[in-house]
Structures are given as C-alpha cells and as structure tokens.
XYZ file of C-alpha atoms in Angstrom:
353
model
C -30.996 15.559 -39.286
C -27.851 17.745 -39.191
C -27.375 17.032 -35.495
C -27.632 13.305 -36.165
C -24.896 13.439 -38.862
C -22.763 15.548 -36.560
C -23.088 12.918 -33.830
C -21.990 10.239 -36.297
C -18.992 12.355 -37.392
C -17.921 12.618 -33.774
C -17.338 8.836 -33.832
C -14.674 9.196 -36.519
C -11.407 7.844 -35.082
C -9.381 9.117 -38.038
C -9.844 12.912 -38.193
C -8.494 14.665 -41.266
C -6.394 17.789 -41.016
C -6.667 20.434 -43.701
C -3.854 20.550 -46.216
C -2.574 23.974 -45.148
C -2.178 22.639 -41.602
C -0.048 19.673 -42.663
C 3.710 20.057 -43.027
C 5.625 17.504 -45.070
C 9.338 17.004 -44.367
C 12.245 15.137 -45.908
C 12.805 13.219 -42.674
C 9.167 12.150 -42.693
C 9.517 10.922 -46.274
C 12.607 8.880 -45.354
C 10.875 7.337 -42.347
C 7.795 6.590 -44.479
C 9.886 4.782 -47.111
C 11.656 2.755 -44.435
C 8.300 1.939 -42.827
C 6.814 0.795 -46.151
C 9.808 -1.489 -46.795
C 9.502 -2.981 -43.308
C 5.741 -3.501 -43.684
C 6.152 -5.134 -47.121
C 8.831 -7.457 -45.746
C 6.707 -8.429 -42.765
C 3.664 -8.955 -45.005
C 5.593 -11.392 -47.234
C 6.942 -13.181 -44.157
C 3.492 -13.560 -42.624
C 2.012 -14.722 -45.945
C 4.667 -17.412 -46.308
C 4.111 -18.410 -42.697
C 0.368 -18.764 -43.352
C 0.816 -20.769 -46.585
C 3.337 -23.116 -44.973
C 1.965 -26.585 -44.247
C 1.890 -27.551 -40.571
C 2.109 -31.153 -39.352
C 0.428 -32.470 -36.232
C 1.465 -35.779 -34.634
C -1.100 -38.059 -33.037
C -0.566 -41.439 -31.403
C -2.901 -44.402 -31.094
C -2.754 -48.170 -30.583
C -1.737 -50.107 -33.680
C -4.677 -52.297 -34.749
C -3.340 -53.489 -38.114
C -3.447 -57.218 -38.679
C -2.328 -59.493 -41.476
C -0.345 -56.911 -43.379
C 3.150 -57.344 -44.760
C 6.145 -55.291 -43.695
C 8.099 -53.958 -46.706
C 11.841 -53.602 -46.209
C 13.639 -51.436 -48.768
C 17.339 -52.179 -48.768
C 20.268 -50.874 -50.798
C 23.759 -51.825 -49.605
C 27.237 -52.251 -51.039
C 29.870 -54.721 -49.806
C 33.156 -53.558 -51.355
C 35.221 -56.501 -50.058
C 32.891 -59.464 -50.724
C 31.941 -60.976 -54.115
C 28.289 -61.670 -54.880
C 28.946 -65.423 -55.055
C 29.499 -65.615 -51.301
C 26.585 -63.405 -50.222
C 23.051 -64.494 -49.432
C 20.132 -62.805 -47.705
C 18.164 -64.703 -45.067
C 15.227 -63.724 -42.871
C 13.573 -65.267 -39.847
C 10.729 -64.002 -37.672
C 9.064 -64.904 -34.386
C 6.406 -66.920 -36.165
C 9.116 -69.457 -37.005
C 9.159 -68.662 -40.703
C 12.682 -68.890 -42.101
C 13.446 -67.862 -45.659
C 16.828 -68.355 -47.287
C 17.708 -66.151 -50.256
C 14.293 -64.526 -50.092
C 12.108 -64.911 -53.180
C 11.235 -61.233 -53.411
C 12.535 -58.381 -55.534
C 16.190 -58.587 -54.531
C 19.087 -58.049 -56.913
C 22.815 -58.573 -56.545
C 25.170 -56.538 -58.729
C 28.794 -57.562 -59.230
C 30.968 -54.482 -58.866
C 34.438 -53.859 -60.204
C 36.888 -52.332 -57.735
C 36.528 -49.054 -59.660
C 32.748 -49.094 -59.111
C 31.252 -50.096 -62.456
C 28.892 -53.079 -62.817
C 30.224 -56.423 -64.055
C 26.981 -58.392 -63.948
C 23.741 -58.914 -62.062
C 21.801 -61.716 -60.426
C 18.120 -61.815 -59.494
C 17.933 -63.777 -56.259
C 14.409 -65.094 -56.888
C 15.834 -67.055 -59.833
C 17.556 -69.236 -57.248
C 14.792 -69.745 -54.757
C 12.482 -72.259 -56.390
C 15.404 -74.412 -57.406
C 16.927 -74.198 -53.950
C 13.744 -75.178 -52.151
C 13.023 -77.891 -54.652
C 16.590 -79.148 -54.312
C 16.287 -79.151 -50.519
C 13.137 -81.294 -50.744
C 14.897 -83.753 -53.026
C 17.808 -84.014 -50.610
C 15.400 -84.587 -47.743
C 13.526 -87.389 -49.514
C 16.655 -89.035 -50.922
C 18.852 -88.650 -47.887
C 19.753 -92.408 -47.873
C 21.230 -92.452 -51.357
C 24.645 -94.055 -50.981
C 26.381 -92.007 -53.682
C 25.244 -88.595 -52.477
C 28.094 -86.162 -51.812
C 28.167 -84.397 -48.438
C 28.590 -81.008 -50.125
C 25.282 -81.321 -52.009
C 23.036 -80.328 -49.109
C 23.586 -76.607 -49.688
C 22.102 -73.807 -51.767
C 21.695 -74.016 -55.479
C 24.519 -71.725 -56.492
C 26.948 -73.949 -54.560
C 25.358 -77.376 -54.999
C 24.253 -77.432 -58.617
C 27.527 -75.909 -59.783
C 30.802 -77.703 -59.334
C 32.155 -76.756 -55.865
C 35.668 -76.542 -57.293
C 34.478 -74.104 -59.931
C 32.721 -72.020 -57.261
C 35.905 -71.914 -55.193
C 37.934 -70.922 -58.238
C 35.467 -68.175 -59.249
C 35.293 -66.726 -55.747
C 39.071 -66.698 -55.321
C 39.450 -64.949 -58.651
C 36.815 -62.378 -57.640
C 38.617 -61.760 -54.347
C 41.900 -61.354 -56.166
C 40.280 -58.830 -58.519
C 38.799 -57.019 -55.486
C 35.222 -57.407 -56.682
C 32.409 -56.072 -54.538
C 28.679 -56.635 -54.459
C 25.656 -54.382 -54.263
C 22.452 -55.818 -52.796
C 19.218 -53.915 -53.314
C 15.484 -54.495 -53.552
C 12.414 -54.983 -51.391
C 11.658 -57.729 -48.867
C 8.065 -58.438 -47.889
C 8.074 -60.100 -44.474
C 5.447 -60.852 -41.848
C 4.498 -57.961 -39.590
C 6.111 -59.494 -36.505
C 9.487 -59.126 -34.831
C 12.377 -60.842 -36.539
C 15.647 -60.262 -38.318
C 17.171 -60.355 -41.756
C 20.858 -60.677 -42.400
C 23.362 -60.706 -45.214
C 25.925 -63.408 -44.706
C 27.811 -66.346 -46.230
C 25.069 -68.857 -45.427
C 24.713 -69.457 -49.153
C 28.001 -71.357 -49.104
C 28.601 -74.746 -47.567
C 31.220 -75.058 -44.864
C 33.358 -77.073 -47.243
C 33.410 -74.324 -49.885
C 33.818 -71.542 -47.326
C 36.785 -73.253 -45.682
C 38.525 -73.595 -49.034
C 38.175 -69.848 -49.631
C 38.853 -68.375 -46.181
C 41.440 -69.682 -43.739
C 39.398 -68.451 -40.751
C 36.348 -66.383 -39.892
C 38.532 -63.365 -39.138
C 39.514 -63.206 -42.849
C 35.957 -62.305 -43.915
C 35.583 -58.555 -44.373
C 31.952 -57.418 -44.105
C 32.679 -53.704 -44.616
C 29.583 -52.102 -46.067
C 27.851 -48.923 -47.190
C 24.135 -48.507 -46.470
C 22.751 -46.315 -49.220
C 19.171 -46.734 -48.087
C 17.272 -48.753 -45.513
C 13.593 -48.029 -44.901
C 10.365 -49.789 -44.041
C 7.961 -48.203 -46.467
C 7.656 -45.238 -48.820
C 9.164 -41.903 -47.889
C 7.057 -38.982 -46.708
C 7.924 -35.290 -46.174
C 10.301 -34.833 -43.253
C 11.160 -38.517 -42.803
C 14.628 -39.342 -41.460
C 16.049 -42.827 -41.932
C 18.993 -42.957 -39.487
C 20.981 -45.565 -41.445
C 20.892 -43.848 -44.832
C 24.331 -42.914 -46.089
C 26.411 -44.549 -43.338
C 29.532 -46.629 -43.976
C 31.291 -49.165 -41.802
C 34.756 -49.943 -43.120
C 36.963 -52.479 -41.357
C 40.754 -52.268 -41.410
C 42.941 -55.101 -40.071
C 39.993 -56.640 -38.234
C 36.717 -58.422 -38.857
C 33.477 -59.103 -37.053
C 29.703 -59.114 -37.104
C 27.579 -55.986 -37.234
C 24.196 -55.995 -35.534
C 21.669 -53.204 -35.944
C 18.741 -53.251 -33.535
C 15.785 -51.445 -35.051
C 12.607 -50.235 -33.347
C 9.946 -49.784 -36.027
C 7.071 -47.370 -35.433
C 4.039 -47.795 -37.744
C 3.251 -44.423 -39.278
C 0.468 -42.903 -41.354
C 1.012 -39.637 -43.195
C -2.143 -37.730 -44.140
C -1.641 -35.133 -46.850
C -3.489 -31.842 -47.013
C -5.723 -33.073 -49.850
C -6.818 -36.112 -47.829
C -4.606 -38.916 -49.191
C -3.182 -41.267 -46.531
C 0.244 -42.879 -46.946
C 0.914 -45.943 -44.752
C 4.603 -46.337 -43.939
C 7.007 -46.821 -41.016
C 9.784 -44.942 -39.281
C 12.412 -46.420 -36.989
C 15.196 -45.795 -34.518
C 18.410 -47.800 -34.335
C 21.191 -48.872 -32.000
C 24.352 -50.551 -33.235
C 26.627 -53.286 -31.935
C 29.876 -54.690 -33.354
C 31.244 -58.057 -32.280
C 34.885 -58.583 -33.173
C 35.694 -61.927 -34.824
C 38.256 -64.299 -33.334
C 40.432 -66.724 -35.339
C 38.821 -69.763 -33.700
C 35.208 -68.642 -34.344
C 33.178 -71.181 -36.298
C 30.511 -68.718 -37.442
C 31.461 -66.362 -40.242
C 30.888 -62.593 -39.863
C 27.623 -61.159 -41.140
C 25.480 -58.034 -41.025
C 22.298 -58.477 -38.971
C 19.251 -56.236 -38.815
C 17.148 -57.219 -35.793
C 13.790 -55.442 -35.794
C 10.822 -55.151 -33.484
C 7.536 -53.303 -33.965
C 6.079 -50.716 -31.640
C 2.440 -51.242 -30.551
C 1.822 -47.513 -31.089
C 0.926 -45.954 -34.435
C 1.946 -42.378 -35.204
C -0.400 -40.369 -37.424
C 1.053 -37.255 -39.024
C -1.531 -34.827 -40.419
C -0.933 -31.851 -42.667
C -3.061 -28.727 -42.221
C -3.011 -24.995 -42.870
C -3.092 -22.274 -40.240
C -6.371 -20.469 -39.566
C -7.048 -17.476 -41.835
C -8.336 -15.425 -38.904
C -5.057 -16.054 -37.126
C -3.231 -14.814 -40.228
C -5.287 -11.588 -40.281
C -4.657 -11.015 -36.575
C -0.892 -11.360 -36.971
C -0.944 -9.208 -40.107
C -2.802 -6.381 -38.375
C -0.450 -6.611 -35.406
C 2.769 -6.375 -37.409
C 1.528 -3.722 -39.871
C -0.142 -1.606 -37.187
C 2.855 -1.917 -34.905
C 5.220 -0.901 -37.680
C 3.020 2.102 -38.560
C 2.895 3.205 -34.921
C 6.646 2.836 -34.380
C 7.536 4.730 -37.568
C 5.060 7.465 -36.562
C 6.808 7.909 -33.207
C 10.202 7.834 -34.904
C 9.074 10.564 -37.316
C 7.888 12.801 -34.475
C 11.132 12.354 -32.560
C 13.221 13.116 -35.636
C 11.142 16.176 -36.431
C 11.525 17.541 -32.906
C 15.249 16.780 -32.911
C 15.771 18.557 -36.235
C 13.645 21.498 -35.073
C 15.620 21.743 -31.825
C 18.963 21.698 -33.640
C 17.772 24.314 -36.141
C 16.459 26.601 -33.402
C 19.630 26.229 -31.367
C 21.887 27.034 -34.308
C 19.899 30.178 -35.111
C 20.112 31.369 -31.524
C 23.890 30.820 -31.480
C 23.986 27.911 -29.013
C 26.071 25.824 -31.474
C-alpha cells in the first residue's frame, strides 16, 4: 500500500519545498506584486472580452412580399417657408402620391429657430384629392379659373393671399422643418420635397426665376426603419447650404433589407442604406423649380445580423494562457533579479566594485 501511494506522489507536478529551504527576498515580493497587478488587469480584460456581445453577418435572398417600406425623415429648410413646400412620392408601380397622407408634419420656424406654427400634411390630402376629382368631372365649367387646378392650400385659399403670406414669410426669413414617417410600397421609387404644392401662377408671382429658389437644407435624420446597435445612417447630421447659387439636390440611395437578431431571440426588421449625391445647378431660364430628391432602390439581398456570446471554453483557454504566461514570465524575472543582486553583492564584497 505504501509503495502504491509513493508511486502516486511521484506524479505530483508541483513539489513542495520545506520552509527552511525557501528564501524570501524583497525583490521577489516586488515582482510578485507587479505580477498580481498584471494578472488582475488581464483577468478583467478577458472577462470584459468574454461578456462583450459579438455580431455575425449573414446574407440571403430577400423573399419578403407585400410589406411597406417606412421612411423616417427629419429635415429643415432654413430659406423656404412651409407654404411653398410639399412632399411627393412616386414608385415603379406607377403610384403617385402628392402631399402624402401619412404622419408628416411641417413646422414654421422663425429665423432664430423657434417654432411659429405647425401643419399636419394629412389634413390637406383628402380635400386635395377630392378637389382634384371635382375639377376633373367639372372641367367644362365656363367660369372655372385656371389657377384652381392645384393643391388645396393654393386653390381653396385666395391665390393673392397665398402670394402675400409667402412674400411676408420670405421677408421675415422663415424656414420650415419637415418630419414624420412615410409608408411607401416596397419597390424602387423616389420621394422629393419641392414647390409642386404651388401652381405656376402663384410660384411665378413669388420668384422671378428658378434660380431664386434656395433649397438649402439640414438632414437631421433619414432612415428606413428602426435603429439597431451599430447602425450608421450616412445622411444623418449633414447640411447643404447654398450661397449665391441654386439648384436641385439628388440623393441616390441603395437600400439593403436588414434583420437584427438580439441575444434574447427578438428579431428587429429594418433597413440600412448607402448613398451617392448629385447637385444640378439651376439656370435662370429653367422652367422646373429646384427640389431635393431621394431616389431609392432595394437590394435583392437581405442581411441578417445576429448577436451571440463567445464560448466559455474559449474564455477559460485564454484566461489560463494569459495568467500562466504572466506567472511564468514573472518567475523568470524574479530569478534573473535574484542572480543579478547576488552577483553585485558578491562582487562588492570581493572588492571588484
């Protein structure tokens, strides 16, 4: 039995030295403290690395059908009053909406930035479409004015009053903030903010030429769905200010359908996009007034982003590597320091120094 226990003891990889054979030094204590600090720091670093959520990107063919594409927009036009702005959208299916009847607001802004009033665009839509139908059915009425075949906020109101209000707003340097959500068909198309809400008659009384229309703008936010961790919307926070010139801005957007899967299993459907930009300078003889266009197309590929945690076994492997490596390095450093100190002490006693 004693021989068997002796054989087992021979397998011990960590032999213990007796206390009277162990010498403790100040240099060894210093190295030990430094080693403990390094090991504690590396342990915290590895623990944070393990607890950090990792995302994996996967791609597949987009098979979604019949869903709407939400467009979140928040823009400010510092040089254009709200009375001249309208938002239109058209897609490849042929659907054309003017002053979209979705959750879109227009805020009148003072030149110093505070709000003067607000307008909910959907309040105009039913009346506009109904008015358009009436104009279509009664087109042969002899007493109908040529300026009546326009949008509600220019046709129902007195055109002279509209002209007067807009000129006063321009003189007071009013701006307009447009924000809300558009729900459009999930096909390629464009939406634009322009002066299409005004008739040519009214527009010509306000602006001498197309080059007088200043479509300078700030894009506070433009996205195609809810935000997810790590998302980057390339147009957020940009500004395009025109000085002594005018023209039309066109943003060409490539939308990539995206699904974000959280660690707890919830899936968030959204979209990300890339953008290229084009500016077309206006000329005095142009008949079309400047506008801001967003031309979008959808990618046939869906990106799935999944959250997951690193493997616990991988964490243990890295932890053993860094702690064991630190222990081994500090052990070698202690031996070298001890020998160096011993050599210096011996040399000084023998009179070499």
